[in-house]
PDB file of C-alpha atoms in Angstrom:
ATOM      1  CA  UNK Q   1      34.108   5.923  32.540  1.00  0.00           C
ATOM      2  CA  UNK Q   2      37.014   3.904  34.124  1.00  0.00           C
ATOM      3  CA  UNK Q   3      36.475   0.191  33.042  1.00  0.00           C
ATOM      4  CA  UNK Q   4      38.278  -2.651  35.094  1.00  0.00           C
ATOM      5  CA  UNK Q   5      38.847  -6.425  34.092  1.00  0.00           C
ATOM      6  CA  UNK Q   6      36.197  -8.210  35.217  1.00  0.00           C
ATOM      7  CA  UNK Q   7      33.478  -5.461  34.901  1.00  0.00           C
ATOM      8  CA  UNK Q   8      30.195  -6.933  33.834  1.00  0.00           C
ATOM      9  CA  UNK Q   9      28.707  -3.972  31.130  1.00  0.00           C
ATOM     10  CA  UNK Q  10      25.078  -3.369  29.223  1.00  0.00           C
ATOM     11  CA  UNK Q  11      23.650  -0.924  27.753  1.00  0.00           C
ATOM     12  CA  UNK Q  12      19.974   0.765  27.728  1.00  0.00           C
ATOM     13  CA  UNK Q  13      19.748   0.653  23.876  1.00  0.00           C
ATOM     14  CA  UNK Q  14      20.992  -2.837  22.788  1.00  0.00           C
ATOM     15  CA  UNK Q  15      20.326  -6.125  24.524  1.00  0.00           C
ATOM     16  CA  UNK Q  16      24.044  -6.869  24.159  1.00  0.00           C
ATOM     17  CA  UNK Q  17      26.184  -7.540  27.439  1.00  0.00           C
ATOM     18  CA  UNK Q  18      30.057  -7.695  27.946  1.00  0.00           C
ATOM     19  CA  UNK Q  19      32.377  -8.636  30.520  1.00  0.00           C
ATOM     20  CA  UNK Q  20      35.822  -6.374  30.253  1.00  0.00           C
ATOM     21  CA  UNK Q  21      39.045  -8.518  29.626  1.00  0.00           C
ATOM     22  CA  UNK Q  22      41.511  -6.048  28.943  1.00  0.00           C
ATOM     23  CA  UNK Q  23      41.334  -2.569  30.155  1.00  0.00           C
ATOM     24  CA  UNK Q  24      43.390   0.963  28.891  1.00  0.00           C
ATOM     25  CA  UNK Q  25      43.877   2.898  32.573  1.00  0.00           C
ATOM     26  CA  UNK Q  26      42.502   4.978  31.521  1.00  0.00           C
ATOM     27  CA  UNK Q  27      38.902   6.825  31.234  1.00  0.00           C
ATOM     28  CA  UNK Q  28      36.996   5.693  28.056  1.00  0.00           C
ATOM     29  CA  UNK Q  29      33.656   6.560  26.542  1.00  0.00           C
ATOM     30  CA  UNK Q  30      32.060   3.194  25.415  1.00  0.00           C
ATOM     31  CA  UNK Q  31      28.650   3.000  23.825  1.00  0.00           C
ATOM     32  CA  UNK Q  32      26.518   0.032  22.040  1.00  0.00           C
ATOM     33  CA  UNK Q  33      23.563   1.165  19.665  1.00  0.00           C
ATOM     34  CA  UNK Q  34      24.289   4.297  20.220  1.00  0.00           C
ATOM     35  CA  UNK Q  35      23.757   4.446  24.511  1.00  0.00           C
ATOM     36  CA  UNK Q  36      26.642   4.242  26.852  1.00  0.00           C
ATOM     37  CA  UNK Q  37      27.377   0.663  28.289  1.00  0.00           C
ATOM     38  CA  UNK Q  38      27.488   0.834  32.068  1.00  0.00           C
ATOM     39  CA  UNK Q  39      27.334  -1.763  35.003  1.00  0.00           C
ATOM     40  CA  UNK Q  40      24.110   0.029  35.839  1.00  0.00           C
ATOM     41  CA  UNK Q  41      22.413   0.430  32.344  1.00  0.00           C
ATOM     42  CA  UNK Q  42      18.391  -1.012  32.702  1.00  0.00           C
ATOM     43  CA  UNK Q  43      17.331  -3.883  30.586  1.00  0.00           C
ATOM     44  CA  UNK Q  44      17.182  -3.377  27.443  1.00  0.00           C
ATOM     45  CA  UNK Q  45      13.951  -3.877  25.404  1.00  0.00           C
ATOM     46  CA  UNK Q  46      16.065  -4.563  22.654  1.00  0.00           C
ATOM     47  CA  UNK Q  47      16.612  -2.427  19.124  1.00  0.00           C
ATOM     48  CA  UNK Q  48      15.651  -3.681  15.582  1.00  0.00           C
ATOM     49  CA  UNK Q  49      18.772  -6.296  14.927  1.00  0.00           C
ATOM     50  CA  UNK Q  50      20.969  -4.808  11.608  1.00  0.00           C
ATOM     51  CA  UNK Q  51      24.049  -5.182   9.713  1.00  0.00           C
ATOM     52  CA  UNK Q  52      26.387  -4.412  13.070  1.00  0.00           C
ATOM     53  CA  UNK Q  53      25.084  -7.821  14.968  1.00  0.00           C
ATOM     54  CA  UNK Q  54      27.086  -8.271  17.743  1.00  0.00           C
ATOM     55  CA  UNK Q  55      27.978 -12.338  18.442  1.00  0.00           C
ATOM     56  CA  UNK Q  56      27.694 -14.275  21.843  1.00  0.00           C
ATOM     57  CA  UNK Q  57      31.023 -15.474  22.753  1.00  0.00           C
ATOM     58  CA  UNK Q  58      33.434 -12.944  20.313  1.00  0.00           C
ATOM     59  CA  UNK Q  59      36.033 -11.223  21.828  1.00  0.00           C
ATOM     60  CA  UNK Q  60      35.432  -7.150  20.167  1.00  0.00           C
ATOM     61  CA  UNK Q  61      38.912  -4.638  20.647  1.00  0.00           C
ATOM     62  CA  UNK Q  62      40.134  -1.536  19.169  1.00  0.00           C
ATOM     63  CA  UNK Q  63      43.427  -1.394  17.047  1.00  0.00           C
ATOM     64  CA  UNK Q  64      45.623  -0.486  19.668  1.00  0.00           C
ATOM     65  CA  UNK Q  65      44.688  -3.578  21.621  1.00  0.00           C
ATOM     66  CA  UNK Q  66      44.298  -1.436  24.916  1.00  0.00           C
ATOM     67  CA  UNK Q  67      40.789  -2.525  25.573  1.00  0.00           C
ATOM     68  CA  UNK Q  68      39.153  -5.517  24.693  1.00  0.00           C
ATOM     69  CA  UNK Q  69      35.591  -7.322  25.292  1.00  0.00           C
ATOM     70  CA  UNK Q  70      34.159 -10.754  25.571  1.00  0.00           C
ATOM     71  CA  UNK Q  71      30.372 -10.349  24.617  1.00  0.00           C
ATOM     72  CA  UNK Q  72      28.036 -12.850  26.745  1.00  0.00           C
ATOM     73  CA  UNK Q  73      24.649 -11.576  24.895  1.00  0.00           C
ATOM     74  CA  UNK Q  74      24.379 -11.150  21.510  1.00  0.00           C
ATOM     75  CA  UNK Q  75      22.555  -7.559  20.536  1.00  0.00           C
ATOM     76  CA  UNK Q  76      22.273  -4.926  17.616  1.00  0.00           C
ATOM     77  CA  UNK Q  77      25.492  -2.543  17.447  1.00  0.00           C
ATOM     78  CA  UNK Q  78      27.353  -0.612  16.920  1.00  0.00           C
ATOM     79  CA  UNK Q  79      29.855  -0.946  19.640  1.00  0.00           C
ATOM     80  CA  UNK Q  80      32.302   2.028  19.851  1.00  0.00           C
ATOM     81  CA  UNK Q  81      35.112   3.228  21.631  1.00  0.00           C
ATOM     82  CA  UNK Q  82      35.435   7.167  21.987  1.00  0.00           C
ATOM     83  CA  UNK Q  83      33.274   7.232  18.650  1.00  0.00           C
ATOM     84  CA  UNK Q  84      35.819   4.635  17.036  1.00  0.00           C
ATOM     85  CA  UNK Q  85      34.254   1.359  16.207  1.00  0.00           C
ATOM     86  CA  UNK Q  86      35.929  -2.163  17.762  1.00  0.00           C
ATOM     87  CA  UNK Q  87      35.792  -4.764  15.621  1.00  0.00           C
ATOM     88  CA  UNK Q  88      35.693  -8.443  16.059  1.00  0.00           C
ATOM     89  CA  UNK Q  89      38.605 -10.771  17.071  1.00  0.00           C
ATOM     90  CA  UNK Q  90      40.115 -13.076  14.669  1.00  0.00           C
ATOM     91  CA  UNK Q  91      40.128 -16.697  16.022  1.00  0.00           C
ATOM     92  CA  UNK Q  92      44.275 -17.590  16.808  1.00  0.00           C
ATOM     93  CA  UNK Q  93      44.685 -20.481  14.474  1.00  0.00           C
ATOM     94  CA  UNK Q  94      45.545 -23.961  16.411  1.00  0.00           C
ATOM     95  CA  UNK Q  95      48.962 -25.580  15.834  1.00  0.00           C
ATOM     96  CA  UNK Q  96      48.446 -28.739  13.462  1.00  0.00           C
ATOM     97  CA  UNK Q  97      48.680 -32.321  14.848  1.00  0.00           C
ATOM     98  CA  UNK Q  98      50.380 -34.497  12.876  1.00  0.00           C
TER      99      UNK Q  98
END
């Protein structure tokens, strides 16, 4: 699938949703729990939550840095890109104020 910035993205198997900051140009296979994430995906029933939680308001992006996601509804995981998992942003630390 060719994502965009911008592109609001669920899947069928998770109740986690995502809204595409940074896209690769290219065509990427991205699944959550297991089902592909699409603009179209139904609702979501939601899966049994587990150890691969994914967090309202954490940006998720794959080691190159060529795509990147903002989740907006936390849901069970695994999120994956082309079978390769993202992980979780690290916060950027603030300058101190002295």
């Amino acid at each position: 699938m060719d994502i965009t910035p911008g592109l609001k993205l669920k899947s069928a198997a998770s109740t986690a949703e995502f809204i595409v900051i940074r896209a690769p140009g290219r065509d990427v296979q991205l699944t959550c729990a297991g089902a592909a994430l699409g603009p179209d995906a139904p609702d979501s029933e939601g899966a049994a939550p587990g150890a691969d939680e994914l967090l309202i308001g954490k940006r998720y992006r794959d080691e190159q840095s060529t795509v990147e996601l903002l989740c907006t509804r936390s849901g069970p995981g695994p999120l994956l890109l082309d079978g390769r998992p993202l992980a979780a942003a690290a916060a950027k630390a603030l300058p101190s104020s002295d």
